[in-house]
Amino acid sequence: MDPADKAVLRLASGLCLAVLVAYGLPLPMPFIVCLLAVMLLCKPGPPMSLLKGAAMALLLAMLVVAGVLMVPLLEYYALGGIVLTGAVLYGLFFAGLRTANPLTMILVVSFTMIPVAGVADQALVTVIGVALGIGVFVGVVVSRVSQVFFPDPPLAAAAKAGPPSLGREAASWIALRATLIVMPVFVLALTDPSFYLAAIMKTVALGQQAGSAKARSAGRELVGSTMMGAWMALLVWFGLSLWPNLWTLMLWMSGAALWSGARIFGLKASAFGPSFWSNALLTMLILLGPAIEDSASGKDVWQASATRVVLFVGVSLYAWATVWALER
């Protein structure tokens, strides 16, 4: 079996296991657990070891503490808190680009969501912090388990490489671009945290995706992946509505991972790059998870989902405009 075939099967089986654990137990904010699992399963190179996973969890815990400390600063000295948040985000993006760390998105999501949640409700900080920690742990475990069933040969695993690290000047410019994309939504989220939490995750994904996008192709890359993710979420929702239970959700999620994974890892020819399809899959999870929670709480799923899609498209258009402006 080709290594790309195994990578696709690892992605599908890993997401299936993550859905089983997150929605079966059930865990707090289960879609965040699935989201982090997909980030770990899509990253290039061999799966993260348990030791590295523990180090990642410790780093996340430190960022959660830092995020909690940002709450009083944002409440009483809003401008200073926003400027400091922007500086920290720039540092995270810059360090991730310089070290070619594929998990930068997880760190940025953690640091942006915790202060926003703290401004809304301190209890929400605990919920999100637990969801992030469990998400990383579940992601590492399912990545290791899927590697056991679909292993790469040692030479192939060693040959895999992540994205190349960038020079200081290029990393500084791209980190500034990503920070400018994330910060407006972060400020908006402080005014209505419950509405913008999902948008923060989407914006962080856009910020990282925009790092490799050029102005000529940024619209198709950023807006197109958002629309594709919305279309995938709609199809999975219709499939789930035919027989709404955990096993159906696992099967439809696995099917979406197989379909997009074949394009992420190059099994199927596509006019779009791997980042387009990985961000489409992440967008599907960001849209589908809150829709499932809305359905369980009796809210109007279609209205809430339509609002999220419009918001995500608007953020994507802003990211495109930012790329276009900064290239000039």
C-alpha positions as a Python dict, from the first residue, in 0.01 Angstrom:
ca = {
    (1, 'M'): (0, 0, 0),
    (2, 'D'): (129, 344, -97),
    (3, 'P'): (228, 579, 189),
    (4, 'A'): (-29, 832, 66),
    (5, 'D'): (-302, 566, 89),
    (6, 'K'): (-199, 496, 447),
    (7, 'A'): (-198, 867, 532),
    (8, 'V'): (-556, 900, 406),
    (9, 'L'): (-665, 593, 602),
    (10, 'R'): (-494, 726, 915),
    (11, 'L'): (-680, 1055, 878),
    (12, 'A'): (-1018, 886, 831),
    (13, 'S'): (-975, 626, 1104),
    (14, 'G'): (-824, 881, 1344),
    (15, 'L'): (-1115, 1121, 1297),
    (16, 'C'): (-1358, 833, 1340),
    (17, 'L'): (-1197, 743, 1674),
    (18, 'A'): (-1191, 1108, 1782),
    (19, 'V'): (-1565, 1142, 1709),
    (20, 'L'): (-1633, 823, 1905),
    (21, 'V'): (-1441, 951, 2209),
    (22, 'A'): (-1553, 1315, 2194),
    (23, 'Y'): (-1924, 1260, 2130),
    (24, 'G'): (-1954, 920, 2296),
    (25, 'L'): (-1833, 1010, 2645),
    (26, 'P'): (-1944, 1305, 2595),
    (27, 'L'): (-1662, 1556, 2636),
    (28, 'P'): (-1706, 1934, 2672),
    (29, 'M'): (-1714, 2110, 2333),
    (30, 'P'): (-1651, 1784, 2143),
    (31, 'F'): (-1595, 1948, 1806),
    (32, 'I'): (-1279, 2114, 1943),
    (33, 'V'): (-1145, 1767, 2027),
    (34, 'C'): (-1214, 1653, 1669),
    (35, 'L'): (-1060, 1972, 1531),
    (36, 'L'): (-734, 1928, 1721),
    (37, 'A'): (-721, 1560, 1624),
    (38, 'V'): (-747, 1652, 1255),
    (39, 'M'): (-471, 1914, 1293),
    (40, 'L'): (-242, 1647, 1437),
    (41, 'L'): (-340, 1388, 1175),
    (42, 'C'): (-285, 1630, 885),
    (43, 'K'): (57, 1747, 999),
    (44, 'P'): (349, 1622, 790),
    (45, 'G'): (602, 1381, 930),
    (46, 'P'): (563, 1088, 1170),
    (47, 'P'): (294, 1100, 1439),
    (48, 'M'): (373, 1287, 1758),
    (49, 'S'): (516, 1075, 2037),
    (50, 'L'): (347, 1058, 2375),
    (51, 'L'): (639, 1252, 2527),
    (52, 'K'): (601, 1532, 2272),
    (53, 'G'): (226, 1520, 2330),
    (54, 'A'): (283, 1572, 2703),
    (55, 'A'): (516, 1864, 2629),
    (56, 'M'): (253, 2010, 2396),
    (57, 'A'): (-13, 1974, 2666),
    (58, 'L'): (217, 2151, 2914),
    (59, 'L'): (273, 2436, 2669),
    (60, 'L'): (-102, 2461, 2618),
    (61, 'A'): (-151, 2477, 2994),
    (62, 'M'): (97, 2767, 3012),
    (63, 'L'): (-89, 2948, 2734),
    (64, 'V'): (-419, 2892, 2917),
    (65, 'V'): (-271, 3048, 3230),
    (66, 'A'): (-137, 3339, 3023),
    (67, 'G'): (-479, 3379, 2864),
    (68, 'V'): (-646, 3390, 3206),
    (69, 'L'): (-401, 3659, 3318),
    (70, 'M'): (-497, 3862, 3010),
    (71, 'V'): (-864, 3881, 3118),
    (72, 'P'): (-836, 4162, 3378),
    (73, 'L'): (-603, 4352, 3145),
    (74, 'L'): (-860, 4332, 2863),
    (75, 'E'): (-1143, 4432, 3099),
    (76, 'Y'): (-979, 4736, 3260),
    (77, 'Y'): (-709, 4836, 3008),
    (78, 'A'): (-862, 4723, 2681),
    (79, 'L'): (-624, 4899, 2443),
    (80, 'G'): (-312, 4779, 2624),
    (81, 'G'): (-452, 4426, 2642),
    (82, 'I'): (-530, 4421, 2269),
    (83, 'V'): (-182, 4549, 2180),
    (84, 'L'): (-18, 4289, 2407),
    (85, 'T'): (-235, 4013, 2258),
    (86, 'G'): (-130, 4119, 1908),
    (87, 'A'): (237, 4109, 2012),
    (88, 'V'): (201, 3758, 2159),
    (89, 'L'): (19, 3633, 1848),
    (90, 'Y'): (288, 3780, 1626),
    (91, 'G'): (551, 3602, 1837),
    (92, 'L'): (368, 3270, 1811),
    (93, 'F'): (329, 3298, 1434),
    (94, 'F'): (690, 3411, 1391),
    (95, 'A'): (832, 3130, 1605),
    (96, 'G'): (614, 2875, 1424),
    (97, 'L'): (736, 2990, 1083),
    (98, 'R'): (1100, 2999, 1190),
    (99, 'T'): (1087, 2648, 1335),
    (100, 'A'): (842, 2510, 1073),
    (101, 'N'): (616, 2396, 1357),
    (102, 'P'): (291, 2259, 1204),
    (103, 'L'): (114, 2290, 1540),
    (104, 'T'): (132, 2670, 1556),
    (105, 'M'): (-240, 2689, 1485),
    (106, 'I'): (-323, 2496, 1803),
    (107, 'L'): (-115, 2737, 2012),
    (108, 'V'): (-271, 3046, 1854),
    (109, 'V'): (-625, 2907, 1895),
    (110, 'S'): (-553, 2840, 2262),
    (111, 'F'): (-421, 3187, 2336),
    (112, 'T'): (-699, 3370, 2150),
    (113, 'M'): (-996, 3169, 2280),
    (114, 'I'): (-909, 3173, 2651),
    (115, 'P'): (-910, 3554, 2704),
    (116, 'V'): (-1231, 3589, 2503),
    (117, 'A'): (-1397, 3316, 2709),
    (118, 'G'): (-1271, 3475, 3032),
    (119, 'V'): (-1424, 3810, 2944),
    (120, 'A'): (-1761, 3637, 2893),
    (121, 'D'): (-1762, 3385, 3180),
    (122, 'Q'): (-1484, 3244, 3397),
    (123, 'A'): (-1655, 2904, 3396),
    (124, 'L'): (-1622, 2896, 3018),
    (125, 'V'): (-1244, 2922, 3055),
    (126, 'T'): (-1239, 2590, 3239),
    (127, 'V'): (-1458, 2426, 2975),
    (128, 'I'): (-1242, 2546, 2686),
    (129, 'G'): (-918, 2469, 2869),
    (130, 'V'): (-1033, 2114, 2939),
    (131, 'A'): (-1150, 2074, 2578),
    (132, 'L'): (-813, 2191, 2442),
    (133, 'G'): (-613, 1966, 2675),
    (134, 'I'): (-828, 1661, 2605),
    (135, 'G'): (-823, 1744, 2234),
    (136, 'V'): (-444, 1734, 2217),
    (137, 'F'): (-432, 1413, 2422),
    (138, 'V'): (-700, 1242, 2209),
    (139, 'G'): (-530, 1366, 1892),
    (140, 'V'): (-196, 1217, 1995),
    (141, 'V'): (-357, 886, 2098),
    (142, 'V'): (-568, 841, 1784),
    (143, 'S'): (-269, 941, 1571),
    (144, 'R'): (-58, 669, 1737),
    (145, 'V'): (-338, 412, 1713),
    (146, 'S'): (-399, 482, 1343),
    (147, 'Q'): (-23, 457, 1285),
    (148, 'V'): (-28, 107, 1438),
    (149, 'F'): (-294, -12, 1193),
    (150, 'F'): (-156, 174, 889),
    (151, 'P'): (218, 209, 953),
    (152, 'D'): (468, 366, 718),
    (153, 'P'): (796, 183, 650),
    (154, 'P'): (1076, 325, 867),
    (155, 'L'): (1254, 483, 570),
    (156, 'A'): (935, 643, 441),
    (157, 'A'): (851, 780, 784),
    (158, 'A'): (1200, 922, 822),
    (159, 'A'): (1186, 1078, 475),
    (160, 'K'): (873, 1274, 551),
    (161, 'A'): (942, 1636, 614),
    (162, 'G'): (735, 1924, 729),
    (163, 'P'): (719, 2259, 556),
    (164, 'P'): (1058, 2430, 523),
    (165, 'S'): (1144, 2692, 781),
    (166, 'L'): (1161, 3053, 663),
    (167, 'G'): (1422, 3322, 695),
    (168, 'R'): (1380, 3596, 952),
    (169, 'E'): (1257, 3860, 705),
    (170, 'A'): (1005, 3636, 530),
    (171, 'A'): (881, 3492, 861),
    (172, 'S'): (841, 3843, 1005),
    (173, 'W'): (634, 3959, 706),
    (174, 'I'): (407, 3652, 701),
    (175, 'A'): (362, 3663, 1081),
    (176, 'L'): (252, 4028, 1052),
    (177, 'R'): (3, 3930, 781),
    (178, 'A'): (-142, 3648, 992),
    (179, 'T'): (-166, 3871, 1301),
    (180, 'L'): (-352, 4142, 1109),
    (181, 'I'): (-599, 3880, 986),
    (182, 'V'): (-670, 3739, 1334),
    (183, 'M'): (-683, 4057, 1544),
    (184, 'P'): (-1005, 4221, 1411),
    (185, 'V'): (-1209, 3908, 1482),
    (186, 'F'): (-1045, 3881, 1823),
    (187, 'V'): (-1159, 4236, 1904),
    (188, 'L'): (-1510, 4160, 1778),
    (189, 'A'): (-1517, 3844, 1990),
    (190, 'L'): (-1460, 4050, 2303),
    (191, 'T'): (-1797, 4221, 2239),
    (192, 'D'): (-1993, 3896, 2192),
    (193, 'P'): (-1781, 3589, 2285),
    (194, 'S'): (-2052, 3326, 2239),
    (195, 'F'): (-2115, 3437, 1881),
    (196, 'Y'): (-1754, 3475, 1768),
    (197, 'L'): (-1578, 3178, 1933),
    (198, 'A'): (-1619, 2960, 1623),
    (199, 'A'): (-1511, 3254, 1406),
    (200, 'I'): (-1185, 3279, 1601),
    (201, 'M'): (-1093, 2921, 1512),
    (202, 'K'): (-1177, 2984, 1147),
    (203, 'T'): (-978, 3310, 1142),
    (204, 'V'): (-670, 3145, 1291),
    (205, 'A'): (-690, 2880, 1018),
    (206, 'L'): (-719, 3157, 758),
    (207, 'G'): (-423, 3340, 909),
    (208, 'Q'): (-203, 3033, 876),
    (209, 'Q'): (-339, 2949, 531),
    (210, 'A'): (-278, 3305, 408),
    (211, 'G'): (91, 3266, 492),
    (212, 'S'): (148, 3068, 171),
    (213, 'A'): (-117, 3240, -43),
    (214, 'K'): (-42, 3499, -309),
    (215, 'A'): (-279, 3782, -393),
    (216, 'R'): (-358, 3633, -733),
    (217, 'S'): (-477, 3301, -588),
    (218, 'A'): (-575, 3411, -236),
    (219, 'G'): (-942, 3462, -318),
    (220, 'R'): (-982, 3115, -462),
    (221, 'E'): (-774, 2964, -182),
    (222, 'L'): (-927, 3140, 119),
    (223, 'V'): (-1287, 3198, 13),
    (224, 'G'): (-1304, 2878, -192),
    (225, 'S'): (-1193, 2655, 96),
    (226, 'T'): (-1454, 2821, 320),
    (227, 'M'): (-1734, 2753, 71),
    (228, 'M'): (-1612, 2397, 17),
    (229, 'G'): (-1613, 2338, 393),
    (230, 'A'): (-1969, 2474, 416),
    (231, 'W'): (-2078, 2240, 134),
    (232, 'M'): (-1917, 1940, 307),
    (233, 'A'): (-2086, 2032, 636),
    (234, 'L'): (-2422, 2053, 458),
    (235, 'L'): (-2380, 1708, 304),
    (236, 'V'): (-2278, 1550, 636),
    (237, 'W'): (-2572, 1722, 810),
    (238, 'F'): (-2819, 1583, 555),
    (239, 'G'): (-2666, 1236, 593),
    (240, 'L'): (-2683, 1261, 971),
    (241, 'S'): (-3047, 1374, 961),
    (242, 'L'): (-3142, 1048, 785),
    (243, 'W'): (-3041, 847, 1091),
    (244, 'P'): (-2919, 1071, 1375),
    (245, 'N'): (-2695, 868, 1603),
    (246, 'L'): (-2328, 844, 1697),
    (247, 'W'): (-2242, 566, 1450),
    (248, 'T'): (-2387, 759, 1157),
    (249, 'L'): (-2187, 1066, 1260),
    (250, 'M'): (-1869, 857, 1274),
    (251, 'L'): (-1932, 712, 927),
    (252, 'W'): (-2010, 1045, 763),
    (253, 'M'): (-1711, 1214, 927),
    (254, 'S'): (-1487, 931, 808),
    (255, 'G'): (-1630, 963, 457),
    (256, 'A'): (-1558, 1336, 452),
    (257, 'A'): (-1204, 1270, 576),
    (258, 'L'): (-1147, 1007, 306),
    (259, 'W'): (-1275, 1237, 33),
    (260, 'S'): (-1075, 1541, 138),
    (261, 'G'): (-775, 1336, 254),
    (262, 'A'): (-732, 1188, -93),
    (263, 'R'): (-672, 1544, -214),
    (264, 'I'): (-469, 1654, 88),
    (265, 'F'): (-216, 1375, 37),
    (266, 'G'): (-218, 1382, -345),
    (267, 'L'): (-406, 1061, -428),
    (268, 'K'): (-656, 1257, -637),
    (269, 'A'): (-552, 1527, -880),
    (270, 'S'): (-691, 1867, -785),
    (271, 'A'): (-660, 2224, -900),
    (272, 'F'): (-622, 2322, -534),
    (273, 'G'): (-333, 2256, -300),
    (274, 'P'): (-330, 2048, 21),
    (275, 'S'): (-387, 2357, 239),
    (276, 'F'): (-714, 2424, 54),
    (277, 'W'): (-853, 2078, 136),
    (278, 'S'): (-723, 2062, 492),
    (279, 'N'): (-882, 2400, 567),
    (280, 'A'): (-1205, 2287, 400),
    (281, 'L'): (-1212, 1986, 635),
    (282, 'L'): (-1142, 2209, 937),
    (283, 'T'): (-1416, 2449, 828),
    (284, 'M'): (-1659, 2158, 803),
    (285, 'L'): (-1583, 2062, 1163),
    (286, 'I'): (-1611, 2422, 1286),
    (287, 'L'): (-1955, 2453, 1122),
    (288, 'L'): (-2087, 2107, 1200),
    (289, 'G'): (-1992, 2095, 1569),
    (290, 'P'): (-2186, 2405, 1678),
    (291, 'A'): (-2479, 2296, 1456),
    (292, 'I'): (-2500, 1967, 1648),
    (293, 'E'): (-2492, 2158, 1979),
    (294, 'D'): (-2761, 2398, 1852),
    (295, 'S'): (-2981, 2104, 1758),
    (296, 'A'): (-2938, 1945, 2100),
    (297, 'S'): (-3031, 2270, 2276),
    (298, 'G'): (-3337, 2333, 2057),
    (299, 'K'): (-3201, 2635, 1867),
    (300, 'D'): (-3273, 2711, 1501),
    (301, 'V'): (-2988, 2522, 1335),
    (302, 'W'): (-3036, 2665, 984),
    (303, 'Q'): (-3042, 3027, 1092),
    (304, 'A'): (-2739, 2991, 1319),
    (305, 'S'): (-2544, 2797, 1055),
    (306, 'A'): (-2630, 3046, 781),
    (307, 'T'): (-2508, 3328, 1004),
    (308, 'R'): (-2180, 3145, 1068),
    (309, 'V'): (-2127, 3079, 697),
    (310, 'V'): (-2185, 3446, 611),
    (311, 'L'): (-1947, 3548, 890),
    (312, 'F'): (-1680, 3301, 773),
    (313, 'V'): (-1708, 3420, 412),
    (314, 'G'): (-1680, 3780, 530),
    (315, 'V'): (-1368, 3696, 731),
    (316, 'S'): (-1223, 3513, 428),
    (317, 'L'): (-1284, 3818, 208),
    (318, 'Y'): (-1110, 4035, 467),
    (319, 'A'): (-814, 3793, 473),
    (320, 'W'): (-798, 3811, 94),
    (321, 'A'): (-802, 4191, 104),
    (322, 'T'): (-525, 4188, 366),
    (323, 'V'): (-304, 3964, 151),
    (324, 'W'): (-369, 4185, -153),
    (325, 'A'): (-294, 4508, 35),
    (326, 'L'): (23, 4386, 205),
    (327, 'E'): (168, 4248, -119),
    (328, 'R'): (154, 4604, -251),
}
